[in-house]
Coordinates of C-alpha atoms and ligand atoms in Angstrom, one line a residue:
M1 CA -18.8 -14.6 -29.5
F2 CA -18.5 -12.2 -26.1
S3 CA -19.5 -9.0 -27.6
N4 CA -22.4 -8.4 -26.5
I5 CA -21.6 -9.0 -22.6
T6 CA -22.5 -6.3 -20.2
K7 CA -20.6 -5.1 -17.0
I8 CA -22.1 -5.9 -14.0
A9 CA -20.9 -1.8 -12.8
D10 CA -23.3 -0.9 -16.2
L11 CA -26.8 -2.5 -15.1
K12 CA -28.0 0.5 -13.7
D13 CA -27.9 1.7 -17.7
N14 CA -30.4 -1.3 -18.3
V15 CA -33.1 -1.7 -16.3
E16 CA -36.0 -3.5 -17.4
K17 CA -33.7 -4.8 -20.6
T18 CA -32.6 -8.2 -21.3
V19 CA -28.7 -8.4 -20.9
T20 CA -25.9 -11.0 -20.6
I21 CA -23.5 -10.7 -17.8
G22 CA -20.3 -12.8 -17.5
G23 CA -18.4 -14.0 -14.6
W24 CA -17.9 -16.4 -11.7
V25 CA -19.9 -17.9 -9.1
Y26 CA -19.5 -15.6 -5.6
H27 CA -21.7 -17.4 -3.4
S28 CA -24.8 -19.8 -3.9
R29 CA -28.1 -20.1 -2.5
P30 CA -29.7 -23.2 -4.5
G31 CA -33.5 -23.8 -4.0
G32 CA -35.9 -26.5 -4.9
K33 CA -37.6 -24.2 -7.1
V34 CA -35.4 -21.0 -7.4
I35 CA -31.7 -20.3 -7.2
F36 CA -29.9 -17.5 -5.8
L37 CA -26.5 -16.8 -7.7
V38 CA -24.4 -14.0 -6.7
V39 CA -21.7 -13.5 -9.5
R40 CA -18.9 -11.0 -9.5
D41 CA -17.3 -9.9 -12.8
G42 CA -14.6 -7.7 -12.3
S43 CA -16.8 -4.8 -12.4
G44 CA -19.0 -5.9 -9.2
L45 CA -21.8 -8.5 -7.7
C46 CA -24.7 -9.1 -9.0
Q47 CA -27.9 -11.4 -7.3
C48 CA -29.3 -13.8 -10.2
I49 CA -32.2 -15.0 -9.8
I50 CA -33.2 -18.4 -11.1
E51 CA -36.5 -19.3 -11.2
K52 CA -37.4 -23.1 -12.5
T53 CA -39.9 -22.3 -14.5
A54 CA -37.6 -19.9 -16.3
V55 CA -35.1 -22.1 -17.7
P56 CA -34.8 -26.0 -19.3
E57 CA -35.0 -28.5 -16.3
E58 CA -31.5 -29.8 -17.4
L59 CA -30.0 -26.6 -17.2
F60 CA -31.7 -25.4 -13.9
S61 CA -30.7 -28.7 -12.4
Q62 CA -26.4 -28.2 -13.2
L63 CA -27.1 -24.5 -11.8
A64 CA -28.5 -26.0 -8.6
H65 CA -24.8 -27.5 -8.5
L66 CA -22.1 -24.8 -8.8
S67 CA -19.9 -24.0 -7.2
M68 CA -17.7 -21.2 -5.7
E69 CA -15.7 -19.5 -8.5
S70 CA -17.4 -21.7 -11.7
S71 CA -17.5 -19.3 -14.6
L72 CA -20.6 -18.6 -16.9
T73 CA -22.7 -16.6 -18.6
L74 CA -26.4 -15.2 -17.7
T75 CA -29.0 -13.5 -19.7
G76 CA -32.0 -12.1 -18.0
T77 CA -33.9 -9.4 -17.6
V78 CA -32.3 -6.2 -15.2
R79 CA -34.3 -5.4 -12.2
A80 CA -33.8 -2.7 -9.5
D81 CA -33.7 -3.5 -6.5
D82 CA -32.3 -1.7 -3.2
R83 CA -32.0 -4.7 -0.9
S84 CA -30.0 -6.4 -3.7
V85 CA -26.0 -6.3 -3.4
G86 CA -25.0 -3.7 -6.4
G87 CA -28.5 -2.2 -6.1
Y88 CA -29.4 -4.3 -9.5
E89 CA -30.4 -8.2 -10.3
L90 CA -31.0 -10.2 -13.2
A91 CA -34.0 -12.7 -14.0
V92 CA -32.7 -15.5 -15.3
T93 CA -34.1 -16.9 -18.7
D94 CA -31.0 -18.6 -19.9
A95 CA -27.1 -19.3 -19.1
K96 CA -23.9 -20.8 -20.1
I97 CA -21.9 -22.7 -17.9
L98 CA -18.0 -22.1 -18.9
C99 CA -16.0 -24.0 -16.6
P100 CA -17.0 -25.7 -13.5
S101 CA -15.1 -24.8 -10.2
Q102 CA -14.3 -28.1 -8.4
D103 CA -13.2 -27.6 -4.7
Y104 CA -11.8 -24.1 -5.4
P105 CA -9.2 -24.0 -2.1
I106 CA -10.2 -20.7 -1.2
T107 CA -13.6 -20.6 1.0
P108 CA -15.7 -18.2 2.4
K109 CA -14.0 -18.9 6.1
S110 CA -11.2 -16.9 7.3
H111 CA -7.9 -18.5 6.0
G112 CA -3.8 -17.9 7.7
I113 CA -1.8 -15.7 5.7
D114 CA 0.7 -18.0 4.8
F115 CA -1.7 -20.3 2.8
L116 CA -3.5 -17.0 1.1
L117 CA -0.1 -16.0 -0.2
K118 CA 0.8 -19.8 -1.0
N119 CA -3.1 -19.2 -3.2
R120 CA -2.1 -16.0 -4.1
H121 CA -3.1 -16.1 -7.8
L122 CA -6.5 -17.3 -6.5
H123 CA -7.0 -15.1 -3.6
L124 CA -6.2 -12.3 -6.2
R125 CA -10.1 -12.7 -7.3
S126 CA -11.2 -12.6 -3.4
Q127 CA -13.0 -9.3 -2.1
M128 CA -10.1 -7.8 -0.2
P129 CA -7.3 -7.9 -2.8
W130 CA -10.1 -7.2 -5.2
C131 CA -10.5 -3.8 -3.4
I132 CA -7.1 -2.8 -2.9
G133 CA -6.1 -3.4 -6.3
R134 CA -9.0 -0.7 -7.8
I135 CA -7.6 1.3 -5.2
R136 CA -4.1 1.0 -6.4
H137 CA -5.1 1.7 -9.7
T138 CA -6.7 5.1 -8.8
L139 CA -3.7 5.8 -6.7
V140 CA -1.3 4.9 -9.5
N141 CA -3.2 7.5 -12.1
A142 CA -4.1 10.4 -9.8
I143 CA 0.3 10.2 -9.1
R144 CA 0.4 10.6 -13.0
Q145 CA -2.0 13.2 -13.3
F146 CA -0.8 15.5 -10.2
F147 CA 2.6 15.6 -12.0
N148 CA 1.5 15.8 -15.9
D149 CA -1.3 18.6 -14.3
N150 CA 1.8 20.6 -12.5
G151 CA 4.1 20.5 -15.4
F152 CA 6.6 17.6 -14.7
T153 CA 8.0 15.5 -17.6
L154 CA 7.9 11.7 -17.2
V155 CA 11.5 10.4 -17.5
D156 CA 11.7 6.7 -17.0
T157 CA 15.3 5.9 -15.4
P158 CA 16.7 2.8 -16.1
I159 CA 16.6 -0.5 -13.5
F160 CA 20.2 -2.2 -14.7
T161 CA 22.5 0.5 -13.2
G162 CA 26.1 0.7 -12.1
I163 CA 25.8 3.2 -8.9
A164 CA 24.4 3.1 -5.5
G165 CA 21.9 5.5 -4.9
E166 CA 21.0 4.8 -1.4
E167 CA 22.9 2.3 1.1
A168 CA 24.9 0.1 -0.6
G169 CA 24.1 -2.8 1.9
S170 CA 20.9 -3.0 0.3
L171 CA 21.7 -3.7 -3.2
F172 CA 20.5 -6.9 -5.3
E173 CA 23.8 -7.4 -7.2
V174 CA 23.7 -9.2 -11.0
D175 CA 25.7 -10.2 -13.6
Y176 CA 25.3 -8.5 -16.5
F177 CA 27.5 -10.2 -19.1
G178 CA 30.2 -10.5 -16.5
L179 CA 30.3 -7.2 -15.3
P180 CA 28.9 -6.0 -12.2
A181 CA 25.6 -4.1 -11.9
N182 CA 22.7 -3.5 -9.7
L183 CA 18.9 -3.5 -9.6
T184 CA 18.0 0.4 -9.1
Q185 CA 17.5 1.4 -5.6
T186 CA 16.0 4.9 -7.0
G187 CA 16.0 6.9 -9.8
Q188 CA 16.8 10.3 -8.1
L189 CA 20.3 10.1 -9.5
H190 CA 19.5 9.9 -13.6
L191 CA 16.4 11.4 -12.8
E192 CA 18.6 14.6 -11.6
C193 CA 20.4 14.3 -15.3
A194 CA 17.0 14.9 -16.3
A195 CA 15.8 17.2 -14.0
L196 CA 19.0 19.8 -15.4
S197 CA 17.4 19.3 -18.8
Y198 CA 13.7 19.7 -18.4
G199 CA 13.1 21.5 -15.0
R200 CA 11.0 19.7 -13.4
V201 CA 10.6 15.9 -14.0
Y202 CA 9.5 12.4 -12.3
C203 CA 9.9 9.0 -12.9
F204 CA 7.8 6.2 -11.5
G205 CA 8.7 2.4 -11.4
P206 CA 9.7 -0.8 -9.6
T207 CA 12.5 -0.2 -7.1
F208 CA 14.6 -3.1 -5.6
R209 CA 16.1 -3.2 -1.8
A210 CA 18.0 -6.3 -0.5
E211 CA 16.8 -5.0 3.0
K212 CA 17.2 -7.8 5.4
S213 CA 13.8 -6.7 6.7
K214 CA 10.9 -8.8 7.3
T215 CA 8.7 -6.1 8.5
R216 CA 5.7 -4.9 7.4
R217 CA 7.0 -1.8 6.3
H218 CA 9.4 -3.6 3.4
L219 CA 8.8 -5.5 0.5
T220 CA 12.1 -5.9 -1.7
E221 CA 10.7 -4.8 -4.6
F222 CA 8.6 -2.0 -4.4
W223 CA 6.8 1.1 -6.6
M224 CA 8.3 4.4 -6.1
V225 CA 7.2 7.5 -7.4
E226 CA 10.3 10.0 -7.5
P227 CA 9.6 13.9 -8.8
E228 CA 12.7 16.5 -9.1
V229 CA 12.6 19.8 -9.7
T230 CA 15.3 22.5 -10.5
F231 CA 15.2 26.2 -8.7
I232 CA 13.7 25.2 -5.3
D233 CA 14.1 24.8 -1.6
L234 CA 13.3 22.7 1.4
P235 CA 10.3 24.7 1.6
G236 CA 9.1 24.8 -1.6
L237 CA 9.3 21.1 -1.4
L238 CA 7.4 20.4 1.3
E239 CA 4.6 22.2 -0.2
I240 CA 5.0 20.0 -3.1
A241 CA 5.0 17.1 -1.1
E242 CA 1.7 18.1 0.7
N243 CA -0.3 19.4 -1.9
F244 CA 0.5 15.9 -4.0
V245 CA -0.6 13.4 -1.2
S246 CA -4.0 15.4 -0.1
F247 CA -4.5 15.2 -4.2
I248 CA -3.9 11.5 -4.7
I249 CA -6.2 11.0 -1.3
K250 CA -9.2 13.3 -2.5
K251 CA -9.3 11.1 -6.2
V252 CA -9.2 7.8 -3.8
L253 CA -11.8 9.5 -2.2
E254 CA -13.6 10.0 -4.9
T255 CA -13.5 7.3 -6.8
N256 CA -13.6 4.4 -4.2
R257 CA -15.5 4.9 -1.5
A258 CA -17.4 1.5 -1.3
E259 CA -14.3 -0.2 -1.7
L260 CA -12.6 2.2 1.4
Q261 CA -15.9 1.1 3.0
T262 CA -15.8 -2.5 2.0
L263 CA -12.7 -2.7 3.6
G264 CA -12.8 -0.5 6.8
A265 CA -10.8 1.9 6.2
N266 CA -10.9 5.3 8.4
I267 CA -12.4 7.2 5.7
A268 CA -13.4 10.1 7.9
S269 CA -9.4 10.3 9.4
L270 CA -8.8 10.1 5.2
E271 CA -11.0 13.6 4.5
K272 CA -8.6 15.6 7.1
I273 CA -5.8 15.5 4.8
Q274 CA -5.7 18.7 3.8
P275 CA -2.5 21.0 3.3
P276 CA -0.8 22.4 5.7
F277 CA 0.6 19.4 7.0
Y278 CA 2.5 19.4 10.8
R279 CA 6.4 20.3 10.5
L280 CA 8.8 19.2 12.8
T281 CA 12.3 19.2 12.5
Y282 CA 14.5 16.1 13.5
T283 CA 15.7 18.0 16.3
Q284 CA 12.0 18.6 17.7
A285 CA 11.0 15.1 17.0
S286 CA 14.3 13.5 19.0
E287 CA 12.6 15.8 22.0
I288 CA 8.9 14.4 21.5
L289 CA 10.2 10.8 21.8
T290 CA 12.4 11.4 24.8
S291 CA 9.6 13.3 27.1
Q292 CA 7.0 12.7 29.3
K293 CA 4.1 13.2 27.0
A294 CA 5.5 10.2 24.7
Q295 CA 6.1 7.7 27.8
D296 CA 2.6 8.9 28.9
F297 CA 0.9 8.4 25.7
L298 CA 2.4 4.7 25.3
A299 CA 1.0 4.3 28.9
A300 CA -2.3 4.8 27.7
Q301 CA -2.1 2.7 25.1
L302 CA -1.3 -0.1 26.7
N303 CA -4.5 -0.1 28.8
E304 CA -6.5 0.1 25.5
F305 CA -4.6 -2.9 24.3
K306 CA -5.4 -4.9 27.4
T307 CA -8.8 -3.9 27.6
A308 CA -9.2 -5.4 24.0
K309 CA -7.3 -8.4 24.9
Q310 CA -9.5 -8.9 27.7
E311 CA -12.5 -8.0 25.5
T312 CA -11.7 -10.5 22.7
E313 CA -10.7 -13.0 25.2
N314 CA -14.3 -13.1 26.8
K315 CA -16.1 -13.3 22.9
I316 CA -13.5 -16.2 22.4
A317 CA -14.7 -18.0 25.7
A318 CA -18.5 -17.3 24.9
L319 CA -18.5 -18.6 21.0
E320 CA -16.3 -21.2 22.0
A321 CA -19.0 -22.4 24.3
E322 CA -21.6 -22.4 21.6
S323 CA -20.0 -24.1 19.6
K324 CA -20.2 -27.3 22.2
G325 CA -23.8 -26.9 22.5
A326 CA -26.2 -28.7 20.4
I327 CA -26.5 -26.0 17.3
K328 CA -27.2 -26.5 13.6
Q329 CA -24.1 -27.0 11.3
W330 CA -24.5 -23.4 9.4
R331 CA -24.0 -21.6 13.4
K332 CA -21.3 -24.5 13.7
D333 CA -19.0 -23.2 10.1
K334 CA -19.9 -19.4 11.5
I335 CA -18.6 -19.3 14.7
A336 CA -15.5 -21.8 13.4
S337 CA -15.2 -18.8 11.1
E338 CA -15.1 -16.0 13.6
L339 CA -12.8 -17.9 15.8
I340 CA -10.0 -17.8 13.6
D341 CA -10.2 -14.1 13.3
L342 CA -10.8 -13.5 17.0
R343 CA -7.9 -15.5 17.5
I344 CA -5.7 -13.8 15.2
E345 CA -6.9 -10.5 16.8
L346 CA -5.8 -12.0 20.0
G347 CA -2.3 -12.9 18.7
E348 CA -1.9 -9.4 17.3
L349 CA -2.7 -7.7 20.5
D350 CA -0.2 -9.4 22.5
T351 CA 2.1 -8.6 20.2
K352 CA 1.4 -5.0 20.5
I353 CA 1.1 -5.8 24.3
E354 CA 4.5 -6.7 24.2
N355 CA 5.9 -4.8 22.0
N356 CA 4.8 -1.5 24.3
P357 CA 7.3 -1.7 26.5
K358 CA 10.0 -2.0 23.9
H359 CA 8.4 1.0 22.2
A360 CA 8.9 2.9 25.4
K361 CA 12.4 2.2 26.1
L362 CA 13.5 2.9 22.7
A363 CA 11.8 6.2 22.5
A364 CA 13.3 6.9 26.1
E365 CA 16.7 6.0 25.0
F366 CA 16.3 7.7 22.0
K367 CA 19.6 9.5 21.3
W368 CA 19.8 12.7 18.8
G369 CA 22.4 11.3 15.7
E370 CA 20.5 8.1 15.3
D371 CA 18.0 7.5 12.4
L372 CA 14.6 7.3 13.3
G373 CA 13.9 3.9 13.4
G374 CA 10.4 2.1 12.6
S375 CA 9.8 2.4 16.4
D376 CA 10.0 5.9 16.6
E377 CA 8.5 6.6 13.4
T378 CA 5.1 5.0 14.7
L379 CA 5.5 6.3 17.6
I380 CA 5.2 10.2 16.2
S381 CA 2.8 9.1 13.7
L382 CA 0.4 7.8 16.1
M383 CA 0.6 11.1 18.4
H384 CA -0.1 12.9 15.2
D385 CA -3.9 12.9 13.2
K386 CA -2.2 14.3 9.9
P387 CA 0.9 13.3 8.4
V388 CA 4.0 15.3 9.7
F389 CA 7.0 16.4 7.9
V390 CA 10.1 15.4 10.5
T391 CA 13.2 17.9 8.7
H392 CA 16.7 18.5 9.1
Y393 CA 18.5 14.9 10.1
P394 CA 21.8 14.4 11.2
R395 CA 24.0 14.5 8.0
E396 CA 25.8 11.2 9.7
A397 CA 22.4 9.1 9.2
K398 CA 21.6 10.5 5.8
A399 CA 22.0 9.2 2.4
F400 CA 25.7 11.3 0.5
Y401 CA 23.5 12.9 -2.0
M402 CA 21.5 15.2 0.3
K403 CA 22.5 18.8 1.1
Q404 CA 24.0 20.2 4.0
D405 CA 22.0 22.7 5.6
S406 CA 24.0 26.3 5.9
E407 CA 22.8 27.7 9.3
N408 CA 23.4 23.7 11.0
P409 CA 26.7 22.3 9.6
K410 CA 25.4 19.0 11.8
V411 CA 22.4 18.3 9.4
V412 CA 21.0 18.4 6.0
Q413 CA 18.1 19.8 4.2
N414 CA 16.1 16.8 4.2
F415 CA 12.6 15.4 5.3
D416 CA 10.4 12.4 6.1
M417 CA 6.5 12.4 5.9
L418 CA 5.3 10.2 8.0
A419 CA 1.8 9.1 7.4
P420 CA -0.8 9.8 10.4
A421 CA -1.9 6.9 12.7
G422 CA 0.6 4.7 13.0
F423 CA 1.0 4.0 9.5
G424 CA 4.9 5.9 9.4
E425 CA 7.2 7.0 6.8
I426 CA 5.5 7.2 3.1
I427 CA 8.1 9.8 1.5
G428 CA 11.6 10.6 1.8
G429 CA 13.2 13.3 0.1
S430 CA 15.9 16.6 0.4
M431 CA 17.7 18.9 -1.4
R432 CA 20.3 17.5 -3.5
E433 CA 24.1 19.2 -2.7
D434 CA 25.0 21.1 -5.4
S435 CA 28.8 22.0 -4.3
Y436 CA 30.5 19.8 -6.4
D437 CA 33.6 19.5 -3.9
K438 CA 31.0 18.7 -0.9
L439 CA 29.3 16.1 -3.0
L440 CA 32.9 14.8 -4.3
A441 CA 33.9 14.4 -0.2
K442 CA 30.8 12.4 0.6
I443 CA 31.9 10.0 -2.2
I444 CA 35.0 9.1 -1.0
E445 CA 33.7 9.3 2.6
H446 CA 31.3 6.5 1.3
K447 CA 34.5 4.7 -0.6
Y448 CA 32.8 4.8 -3.4
K449 CA 34.0 4.8 -7.0
I450 CA 34.4 8.3 -7.8
E451 CA 34.8 6.7 -11.9
N452 CA 31.4 5.3 -10.9
Y453 CA 29.8 8.9 -10.0
Q454 CA 31.8 10.9 -12.4
W455 CA 28.6 11.8 -14.3
Y456 CA 26.9 12.5 -11.4
L457 CA 29.5 15.0 -10.0
D458 CA 29.4 16.4 -13.7
L459 CA 26.1 18.1 -13.2
R460 CA 27.8 20.2 -10.6
K461 CA 30.3 21.6 -12.4
Y462 CA 28.4 22.5 -15.9
G463 CA 25.7 24.6 -14.7
S464 CA 24.6 23.8 -11.0
V465 CA 21.2 24.5 -9.7
P466 CA 19.4 23.9 -6.5
H467 CA 17.3 21.0 -6.7
G468 CA 15.7 18.6 -5.4
G469 CA 12.8 15.8 -5.0
F470 CA 11.6 13.3 -3.1
G471 CA 9.9 9.4 -3.2
L472 CA 6.5 7.9 -2.3
G473 CA 6.6 4.3 -1.6
V474 CA 3.3 3.5 -3.8
E475 CA 2.6 0.0 -1.3
R476 CA 3.3 2.2 2.2
T477 CA 0.4 4.8 0.7
L478 CA -1.7 2.4 -0.5
A479 CA -1.5 0.3 3.4
W480 CA -2.2 3.8 4.6
L481 CA -5.2 4.8 2.7
T482 CA -6.8 1.2 2.8
G483 CA -5.8 0.4 6.7
E484 CA -3.9 -2.8 5.7
K485 CA -1.9 -3.5 8.1
H486 CA 1.3 -5.1 5.9
I487 CA 1.8 -3.9 2.5
R488 CA 2.3 -7.7 1.2
Q489 CA -1.5 -7.0 0.5
C490 CA -0.8 -3.8 -1.3
I491 CA 0.8 -5.5 -4.6
A492 CA -0.5 -7.9 -6.4
F493 CA 2.4 -10.5 -6.4
P494 CA 4.5 -9.1 -3.1
R495 CA 8.1 -9.9 -3.2
M496 CA 9.7 -10.5 0.4
M497 CA 12.6 -11.1 1.7
D498 CA 11.8 -14.4 3.3
K499 CA 9.4 -15.6 -0.1
I500 CA 9.4 -15.5 -3.8
L501 CA 5.9 -16.4 -4.8
K502 CA 5.4 -17.3 -8.6
Ligands
4AD1 O1 13.5 7.3 1.8 P1 13.7 6.6 0.3 O2 14.8 5.4 0.8 O3 14.0 7.8 -0.8 C1 14.9 7.7 -1.7 O4 15.0 6.5 -2.6 C2 15.3 8.6 -2.3 N1 15.8 8.8 -3.5 C3 13.8 9.5 -3.1 C4 14.1 10.7 -3.5 O5 14.2 11.5 -3.2 N2 13.5 10.7 -5.0 O6 12.5 5.7 -0.3 C5 11.3 7.1 -0.7 C6 9.9 5.9 0.0 C7 10.0 5.2 1.3 O7 9.5 6.7 2.2 C8 9.1 4.5 1.1 O8 7.6 4.9 1.2 C9 9.2 3.6 0.2 O9 10.0 4.6 -0.8 N3 10.2 2.6 0.5 C10 9.9 1.1 0.6 N4 8.5 0.8 0.3 C11 8.5 -0.7 0.3 N5 9.4 -1.2 0.6 C12 10.7 -1.0 1.0 N6 11.6 -1.4 0.9 C13 10.7 0.4 1.0 N7 11.5 1.0 1.0 C14 11.7 2.5 0.6

C-alpha cells in the first residue's frame, strides 16, 4: 500500500513529477482558498499547498481542520522553490488522512524540561531531539568506521559482570540467579583479554554507573566506545585519540551541517578541531588552576555574565510592557513563548553568577593529589579552543589498573581528554599496569577479591605486553558537538539518577 511513498529528502530528484509523501503535520496555515501544510516525514520538511479547486470540497475542509502531528499521505506535483522550507514544495491533488491528532500536548511554544522529559515519547518528534538523533546516528557510524578502517577488531564485551572496572561505589548490583553480579561500568578489562588475541580491538555498547550525581554530565546508562591496543605507549595512544576525535567531527560536519545550524552549534569552532591537541600534565593543569591567570579569566567571565543578565532583564521588561498593551492575540502568544525562553536564560545566568565565585575558590584551593573535579575540568577546558589532554595524574586518585610511571612513581601513565569551551571530559584512558606484582598489590589495596580478578592477573602472567586504551562517552561528545548543555538530550531515552522514564 505504501510502496510508492517518496521521502521528502528525495523530492529534489522528482521535480515536476507526481509523487506521494507520507508524514505528520508540523505546521498548518489554513485559509479560505488555500491551505499551507508543512509536513515532516523523518527525512525532512516540505510545504504542501492545497488549493480549494484542486481537491474535493469535503477533503479540503478536513485538511483545513487538521491539527499538529496528524498523520496523512499527500499526492501532488513537486515544485522547486528556494523560499520554501527544504527548497521544494508539493502542489497537492489528493490526500488521505490516517490518524488525526487531537490536542497534541507539545505545542510550538516553549515547555519546561520536566514536561518534555515526561513526554519524551512524543518530544522525540520535535525538531531539536530529531536533529540531535540524526547527528548521533552519524557519530556512531563514524566511530565504527574509524576503528574498522584502522585495523581494529570489534569484540562485544559482557553487560553482566562479576568485577568492578572503575569505582566500586558506582556499581549497579543485580541478583544473578541468587549470585551477586553487576552491570558493566566498562568493557575494558574483558577487552584487554581480546587485545592479547587480536592486537587492536574495540567494544561499543551501553555502560552503567550508579553515580549519585545529578550533574549535566552524568547519566546512569550511557554509551561508550573503548579501543584497546597492544605494543603502544602513552604518546601513541594520544595520537590515536586525537586522530579519532578529529575524524568523527569531520564526518559530522560533512553529513549534518544543516542539523548543526538548526541547533545553533558552534560550527566554526568545530572546524578548528584538528591534530595536534593541547597536551598538559596534571601538574601543569594544577598550576594553571591555582594561577592568577585562572582568577583573571573567571573575573572576566563574571563581568560577561552580569552584562548578559542586565540585557536579558531589559528584554523581559520590554516584552512584559508590550504584552500589557492592546496587541493581537498571535503577538501575545509569541511574547509569552519568548518570555519563557528568556526566563530560562535568566535562571541559567543566575546559576553561573552564583557558581563563579565557587569555581574561583575551588581552583585557588586546588591541591596536588586530588582528582580534577567537574569545575576544574570546566575551567581548563574554557581556557582552550581545542581539546586538551591532561596526562600523568596522581596514582592514588586513579583506577587500580593504570600503569605506574617509570620516571615518577607517584603518577600513572593516563590521560583525560577535555573538550573545549567548557564541555569538559569526553575521554578517559591509560596505559595498563602490565606488571603482575604491581597489579596484584593494587587489587589487594582496593580490597577486591583476588579470585575474582585472577583471570585479569593471568594476562600479566602469560605473555604480557605494553598495552593501553581509552573510552569515549557518546552522549558527552554529542553534547559538545551540538552545543547541548545537558547530556540528557543526547540519548533517546535518558536514564538519570532521579528518573527512570518510560
Ligand atoms: O573515564 P572513564 O570512567 O574511563 C573508563 O571507563 C575506562 N575504563 C575507559 C578505558 O580506558 N577503556 O569513562 C570514559 C568516558 C568519560 O570520559 C565520559 O565521556 C564517559 O565515559 N562517562 C560518562 N558519560 C555519561 N555519564 C556518566 N556517568 C559517565 N561516566 C563516564
